[in-house]
Short mmCIF file of C-alpha atoms and ligand atoms in Angstrom, two decimals:
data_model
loop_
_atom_site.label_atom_id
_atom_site.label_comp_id
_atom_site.label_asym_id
_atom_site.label_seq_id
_atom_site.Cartn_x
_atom_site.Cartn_y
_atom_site.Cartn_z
CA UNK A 1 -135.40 -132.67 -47.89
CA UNK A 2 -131.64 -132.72 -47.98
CA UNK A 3 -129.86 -134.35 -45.06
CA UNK A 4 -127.70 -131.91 -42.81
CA UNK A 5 -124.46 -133.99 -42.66
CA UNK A 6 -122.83 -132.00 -40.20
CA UNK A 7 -126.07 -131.56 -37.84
CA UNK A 8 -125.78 -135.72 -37.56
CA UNK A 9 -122.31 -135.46 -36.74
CA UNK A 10 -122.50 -133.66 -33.94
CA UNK A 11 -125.23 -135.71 -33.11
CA UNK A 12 -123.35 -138.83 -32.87
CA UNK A 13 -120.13 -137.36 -31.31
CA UNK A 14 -122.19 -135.75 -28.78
CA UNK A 15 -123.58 -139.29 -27.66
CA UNK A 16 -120.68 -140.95 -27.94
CA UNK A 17 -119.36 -138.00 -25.43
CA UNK A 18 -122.18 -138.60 -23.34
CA UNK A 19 -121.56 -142.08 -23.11
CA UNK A 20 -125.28 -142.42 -23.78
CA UNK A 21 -127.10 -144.07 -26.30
CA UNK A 22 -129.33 -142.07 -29.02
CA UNK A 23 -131.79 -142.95 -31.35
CA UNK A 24 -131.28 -144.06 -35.26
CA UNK A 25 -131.03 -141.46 -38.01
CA UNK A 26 -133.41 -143.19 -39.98
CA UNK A 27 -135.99 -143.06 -37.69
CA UNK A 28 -135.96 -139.10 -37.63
CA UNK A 29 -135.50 -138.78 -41.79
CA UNK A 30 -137.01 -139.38 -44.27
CA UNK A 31 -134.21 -141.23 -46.56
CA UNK A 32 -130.70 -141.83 -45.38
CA UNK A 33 -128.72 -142.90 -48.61
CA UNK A 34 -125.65 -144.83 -48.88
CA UNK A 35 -123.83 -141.74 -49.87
CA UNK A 36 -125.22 -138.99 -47.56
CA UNK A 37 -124.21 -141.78 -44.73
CA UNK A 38 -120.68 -141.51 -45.64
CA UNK A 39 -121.21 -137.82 -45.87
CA UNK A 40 -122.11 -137.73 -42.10
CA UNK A 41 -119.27 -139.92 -41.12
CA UNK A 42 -116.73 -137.75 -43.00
CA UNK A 43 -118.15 -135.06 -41.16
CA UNK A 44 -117.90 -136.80 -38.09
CA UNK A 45 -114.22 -137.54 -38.80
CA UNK A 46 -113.17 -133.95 -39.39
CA UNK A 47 -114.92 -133.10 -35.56
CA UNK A 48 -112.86 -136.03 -34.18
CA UNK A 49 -109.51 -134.55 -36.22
CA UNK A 50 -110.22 -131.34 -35.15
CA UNK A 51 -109.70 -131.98 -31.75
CA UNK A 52 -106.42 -133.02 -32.73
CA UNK A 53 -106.83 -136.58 -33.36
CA UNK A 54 -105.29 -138.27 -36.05
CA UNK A 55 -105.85 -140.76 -38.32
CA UNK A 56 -104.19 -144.73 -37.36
CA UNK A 57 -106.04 -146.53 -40.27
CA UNK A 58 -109.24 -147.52 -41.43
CA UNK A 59 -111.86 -150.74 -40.96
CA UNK A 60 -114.04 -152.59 -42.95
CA UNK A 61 -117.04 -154.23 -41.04
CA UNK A 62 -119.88 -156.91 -41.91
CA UNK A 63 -117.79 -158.79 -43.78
CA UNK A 64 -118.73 -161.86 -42.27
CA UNK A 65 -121.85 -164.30 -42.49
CA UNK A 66 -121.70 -164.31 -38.30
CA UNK A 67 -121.42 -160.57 -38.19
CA UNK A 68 -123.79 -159.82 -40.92
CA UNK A 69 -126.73 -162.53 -39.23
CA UNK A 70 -125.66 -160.91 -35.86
CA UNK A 71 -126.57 -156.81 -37.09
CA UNK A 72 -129.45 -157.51 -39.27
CA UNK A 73 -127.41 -155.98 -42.32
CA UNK A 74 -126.00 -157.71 -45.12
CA UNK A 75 -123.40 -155.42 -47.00
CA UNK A 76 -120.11 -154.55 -45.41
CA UNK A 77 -119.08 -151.23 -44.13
CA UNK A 78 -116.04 -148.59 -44.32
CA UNK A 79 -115.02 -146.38 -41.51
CA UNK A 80 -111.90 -144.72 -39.83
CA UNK A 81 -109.99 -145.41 -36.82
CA UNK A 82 -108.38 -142.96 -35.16
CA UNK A 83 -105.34 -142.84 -32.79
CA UNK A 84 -107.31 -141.89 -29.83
CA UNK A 85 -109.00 -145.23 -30.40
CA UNK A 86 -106.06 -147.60 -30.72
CA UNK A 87 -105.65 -149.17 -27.07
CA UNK A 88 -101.78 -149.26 -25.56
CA UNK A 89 -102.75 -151.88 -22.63
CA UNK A 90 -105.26 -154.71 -22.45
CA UNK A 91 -107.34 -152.08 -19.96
CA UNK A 92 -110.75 -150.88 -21.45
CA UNK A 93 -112.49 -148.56 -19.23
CA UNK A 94 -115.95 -148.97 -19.62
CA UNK A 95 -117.24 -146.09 -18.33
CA UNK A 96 -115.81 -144.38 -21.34
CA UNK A 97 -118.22 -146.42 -23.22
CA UNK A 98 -122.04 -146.91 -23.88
CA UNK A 99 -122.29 -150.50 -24.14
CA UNK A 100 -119.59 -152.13 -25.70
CA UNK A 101 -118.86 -155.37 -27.68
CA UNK A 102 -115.85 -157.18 -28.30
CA UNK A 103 -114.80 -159.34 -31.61
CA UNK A 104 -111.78 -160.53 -32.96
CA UNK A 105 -109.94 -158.69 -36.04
CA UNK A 106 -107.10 -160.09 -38.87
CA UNK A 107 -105.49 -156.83 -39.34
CA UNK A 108 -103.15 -155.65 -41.91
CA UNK A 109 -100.39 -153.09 -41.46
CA UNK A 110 -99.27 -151.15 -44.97
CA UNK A 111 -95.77 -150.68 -45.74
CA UNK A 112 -97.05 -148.62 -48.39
CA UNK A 113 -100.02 -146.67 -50.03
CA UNK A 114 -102.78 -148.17 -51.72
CA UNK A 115 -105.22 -146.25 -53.71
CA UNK A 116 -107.97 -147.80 -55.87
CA UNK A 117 -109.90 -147.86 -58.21
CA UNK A 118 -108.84 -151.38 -59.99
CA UNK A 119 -106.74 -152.86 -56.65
CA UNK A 120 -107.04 -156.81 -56.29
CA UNK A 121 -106.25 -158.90 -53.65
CA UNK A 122 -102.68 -159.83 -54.76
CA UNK A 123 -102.18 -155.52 -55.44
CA UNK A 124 -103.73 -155.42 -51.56
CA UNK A 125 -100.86 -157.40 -50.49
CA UNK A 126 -97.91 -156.60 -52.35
CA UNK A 127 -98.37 -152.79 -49.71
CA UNK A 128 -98.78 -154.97 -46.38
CA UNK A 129 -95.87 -155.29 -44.12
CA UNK A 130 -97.41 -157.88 -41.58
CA UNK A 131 -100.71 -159.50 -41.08
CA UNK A 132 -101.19 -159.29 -37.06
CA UNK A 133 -104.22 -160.60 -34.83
CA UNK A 134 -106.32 -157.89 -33.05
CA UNK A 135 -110.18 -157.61 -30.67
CA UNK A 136 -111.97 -154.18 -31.63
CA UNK A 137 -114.01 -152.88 -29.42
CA UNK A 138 -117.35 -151.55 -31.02
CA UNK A 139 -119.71 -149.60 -29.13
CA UNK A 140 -122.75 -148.20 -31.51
CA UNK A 141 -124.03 -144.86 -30.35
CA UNK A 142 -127.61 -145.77 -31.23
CA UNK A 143 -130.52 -147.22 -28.71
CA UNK A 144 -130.22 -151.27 -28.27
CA UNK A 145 -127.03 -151.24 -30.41
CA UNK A 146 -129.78 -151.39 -33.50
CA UNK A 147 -128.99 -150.08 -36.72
CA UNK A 148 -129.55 -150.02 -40.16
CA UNK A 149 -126.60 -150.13 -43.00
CA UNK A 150 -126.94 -146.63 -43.29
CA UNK A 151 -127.05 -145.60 -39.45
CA UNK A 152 -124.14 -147.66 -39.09
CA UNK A 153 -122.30 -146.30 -41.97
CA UNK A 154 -123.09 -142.59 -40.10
CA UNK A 155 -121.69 -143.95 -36.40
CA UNK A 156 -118.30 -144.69 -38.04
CA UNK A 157 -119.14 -148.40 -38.23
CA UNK A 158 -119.41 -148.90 -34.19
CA UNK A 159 -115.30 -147.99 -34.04
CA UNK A 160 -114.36 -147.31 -30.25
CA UNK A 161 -111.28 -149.10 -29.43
CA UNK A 162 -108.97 -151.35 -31.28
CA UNK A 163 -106.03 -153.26 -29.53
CA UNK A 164 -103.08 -154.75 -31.84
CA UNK A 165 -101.11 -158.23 -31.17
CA UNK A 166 -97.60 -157.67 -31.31
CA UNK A 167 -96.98 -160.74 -33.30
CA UNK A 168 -96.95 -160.89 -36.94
CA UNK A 169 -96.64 -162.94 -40.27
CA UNK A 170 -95.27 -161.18 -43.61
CA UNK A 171 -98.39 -161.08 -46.53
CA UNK A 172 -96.75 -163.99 -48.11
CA UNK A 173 -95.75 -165.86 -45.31
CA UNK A 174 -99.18 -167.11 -44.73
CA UNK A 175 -102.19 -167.27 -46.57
CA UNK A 176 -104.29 -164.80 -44.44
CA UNK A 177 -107.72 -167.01 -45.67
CA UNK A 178 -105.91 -170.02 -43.70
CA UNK A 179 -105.30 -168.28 -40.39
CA UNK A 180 -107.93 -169.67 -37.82
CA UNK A 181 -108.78 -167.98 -34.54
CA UNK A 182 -110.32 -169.16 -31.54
CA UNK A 183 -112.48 -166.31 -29.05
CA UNK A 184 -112.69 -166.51 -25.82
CA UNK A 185 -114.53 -165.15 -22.92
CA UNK A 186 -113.49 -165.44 -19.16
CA UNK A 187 -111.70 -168.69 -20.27
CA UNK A 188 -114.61 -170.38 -22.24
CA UNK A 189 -114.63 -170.94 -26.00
CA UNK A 190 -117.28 -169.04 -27.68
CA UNK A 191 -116.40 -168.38 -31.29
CA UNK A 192 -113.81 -169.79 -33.98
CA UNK A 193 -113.31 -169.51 -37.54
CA UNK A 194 -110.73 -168.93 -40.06
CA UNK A 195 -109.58 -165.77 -42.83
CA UNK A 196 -112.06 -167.30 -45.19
CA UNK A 197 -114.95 -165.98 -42.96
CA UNK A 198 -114.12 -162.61 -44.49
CA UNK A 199 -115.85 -162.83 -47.84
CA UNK A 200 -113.94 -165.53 -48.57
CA UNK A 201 -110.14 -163.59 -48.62
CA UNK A 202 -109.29 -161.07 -46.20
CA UNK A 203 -106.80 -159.64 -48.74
CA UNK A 204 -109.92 -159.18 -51.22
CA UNK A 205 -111.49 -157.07 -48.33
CA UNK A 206 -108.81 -154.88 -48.05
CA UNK A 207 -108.75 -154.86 -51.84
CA UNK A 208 -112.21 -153.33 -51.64
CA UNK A 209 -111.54 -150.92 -48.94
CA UNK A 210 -109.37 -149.26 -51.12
CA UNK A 211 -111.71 -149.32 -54.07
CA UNK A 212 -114.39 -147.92 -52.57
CA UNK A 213 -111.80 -144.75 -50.95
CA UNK A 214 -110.60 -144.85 -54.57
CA UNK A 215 -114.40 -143.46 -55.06
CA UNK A 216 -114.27 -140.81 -52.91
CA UNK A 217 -110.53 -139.08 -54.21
CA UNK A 218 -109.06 -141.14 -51.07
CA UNK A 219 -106.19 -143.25 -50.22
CA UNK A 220 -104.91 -146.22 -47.23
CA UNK A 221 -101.58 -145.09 -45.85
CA UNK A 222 -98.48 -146.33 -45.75
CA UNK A 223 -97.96 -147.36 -41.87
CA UNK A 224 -102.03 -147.68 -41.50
CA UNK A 225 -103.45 -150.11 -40.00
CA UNK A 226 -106.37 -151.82 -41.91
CA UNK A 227 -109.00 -153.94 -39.75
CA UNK A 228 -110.46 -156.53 -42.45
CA UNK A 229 -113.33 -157.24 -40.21
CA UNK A 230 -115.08 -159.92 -37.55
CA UNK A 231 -114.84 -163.13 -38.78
CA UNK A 232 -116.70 -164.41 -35.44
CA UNK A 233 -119.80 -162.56 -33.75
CA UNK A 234 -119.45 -159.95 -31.38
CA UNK A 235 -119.78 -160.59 -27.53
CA UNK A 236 -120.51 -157.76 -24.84
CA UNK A 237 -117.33 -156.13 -22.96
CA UNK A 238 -118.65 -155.70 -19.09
CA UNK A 239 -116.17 -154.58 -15.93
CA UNK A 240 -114.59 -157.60 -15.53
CA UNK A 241 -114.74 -158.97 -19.00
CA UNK A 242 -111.76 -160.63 -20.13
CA UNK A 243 -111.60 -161.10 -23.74
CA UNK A 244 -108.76 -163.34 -25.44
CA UNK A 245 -108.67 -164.02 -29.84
CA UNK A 246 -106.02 -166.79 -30.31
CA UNK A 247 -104.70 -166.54 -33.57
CA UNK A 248 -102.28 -169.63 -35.63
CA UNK A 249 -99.00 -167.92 -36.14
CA UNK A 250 -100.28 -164.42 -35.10
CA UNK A 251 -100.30 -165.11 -31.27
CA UNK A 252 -103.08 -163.72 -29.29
CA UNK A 253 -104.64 -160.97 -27.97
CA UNK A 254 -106.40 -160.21 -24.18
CA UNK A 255 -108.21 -157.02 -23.64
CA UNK A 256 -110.49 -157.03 -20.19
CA UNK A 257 -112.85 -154.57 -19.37
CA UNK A 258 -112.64 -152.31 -16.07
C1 OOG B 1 -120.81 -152.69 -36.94
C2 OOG B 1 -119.32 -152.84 -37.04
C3 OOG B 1 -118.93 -154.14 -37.63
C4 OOG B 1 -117.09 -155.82 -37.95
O1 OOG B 1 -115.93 -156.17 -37.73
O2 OOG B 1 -117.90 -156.54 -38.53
C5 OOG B 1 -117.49 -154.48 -37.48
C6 OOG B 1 -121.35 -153.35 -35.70
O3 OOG B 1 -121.39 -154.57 -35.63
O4 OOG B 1 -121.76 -152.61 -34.79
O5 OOG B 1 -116.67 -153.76 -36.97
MG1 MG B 2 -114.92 -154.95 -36.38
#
């Protein structure tokens, strides 16, 4: 039977506006393929436009061997990040929220548009403007925060909230695979890695971000920003969570949950 994109769409906005958790698609169907996955989140995209939200970038996730061991899936992801989502304080109200996680994020802002197919890693960078440190906020709509790659493809890839350091380093200024970052929670140390973690070249990942939109007839743009991933494993956000990611030559970034 054919999968009804837009009947999943509503499904998963309606939980995430119910703050309350739902179960996986692919327990109800039969098959949920790659494709009709990104079908459901494109559908879920337009719902969260047509509100009169707009677009701030786009995300790849499960790009990393600790994120990837941590979900149980072992292919990165795509999604979208609105504006809505991008955070203007360190404040994260967690009553907006099912059951959020935290994890830190290299994140590129474009200077200009990038469109694949056929974009490389040195292409990727030649449209950044700045390479700045970030902590998303991921909160998946489904039961136990348990997915498979295709649920998670469907839930937009666990996006809730995003918040941007203010620091950066030009593309060339620094090799982005070099850049190490430390995690912490309420003061104590609990993840570290470098760039690398992200498949090796967090410039490659945003290389294949825009391959894969390149697919679909769609573009990164100019003044996006572009989360390459967690290089580190994800930690839960509670009221009276503070989260900081120190980043070398990025500076850091605190968000705490109330
Ligand atoms: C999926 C989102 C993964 C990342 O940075 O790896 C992600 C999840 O873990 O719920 O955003
Ligand atoms: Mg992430």
């Amino acid at each position: 039977m054919s999968i009804d994109h837009a009947h999943w769409a509503q499904y998963l906005l309606a939980a995430a506006d119910g703050r309350s958790e739902v179960q996986a698609i692919t327990k109800q169907v039969d098959e949920l393929g790659v494709d009709d996955a990104y079908a459901i989140q494109a559908a879920l995209l337009e719902l969260q436009l047509g509100r009169g939200d707009v677009l701030a970038g786009a995300k790849l996730g499960l790009t990393s061997a600790a994120k990837q061991e941590q979900m149980g899936v072992s292919e990165p992801v795509y999604g979208w990040v609105p504006q809505a989502s991008v955070l203007t304080g360190v404040e994260v109200p967690i009553s907006e929220l099912i059951h959020p996680r935290c994890e830190p994020e290299l994140v590129f802002i474009l200077a200009e548009d990038l469109a694949g197919p056929g974009v490389t890693a040195e292409d990727a960078l030649d449209a950044v403007e700045k390479v700045v440190g970030g902590i998303e906020v991921i909160d998946s709509r489904y039961e136990a925060f348990s997915f498979t790659l295709t649920d998670v493809i469907a839930d937009n890839t666990s996006a809730a909230r995003v918040a941007i350091g203010s620091d950066g380093v030009g593309p060339r200024e620094v090799d982005s695979k070099t850049i190490a970052c430390g995690f912490e929670i309420d003061g104590e140390q609990v993840g570290s890695a470098t760039g690398e973690a992200l498949l090796g070249d967090p410039a490659g990942c945003l290389a294949m971000l825009a391959n894969h939109l390149g697919k679909h007839g769609q573009k990164l743009q100019a003044g996006w920003l572009v989360m390459a991933g967690a290089p580190t494993d994800a930690k839960p956000l509670d009221i009276g969570t503070t989260a900081t990611a120190s980043y070398s030559h990025l500076g850091s970034v605190t968000v705490q949950g109330v």
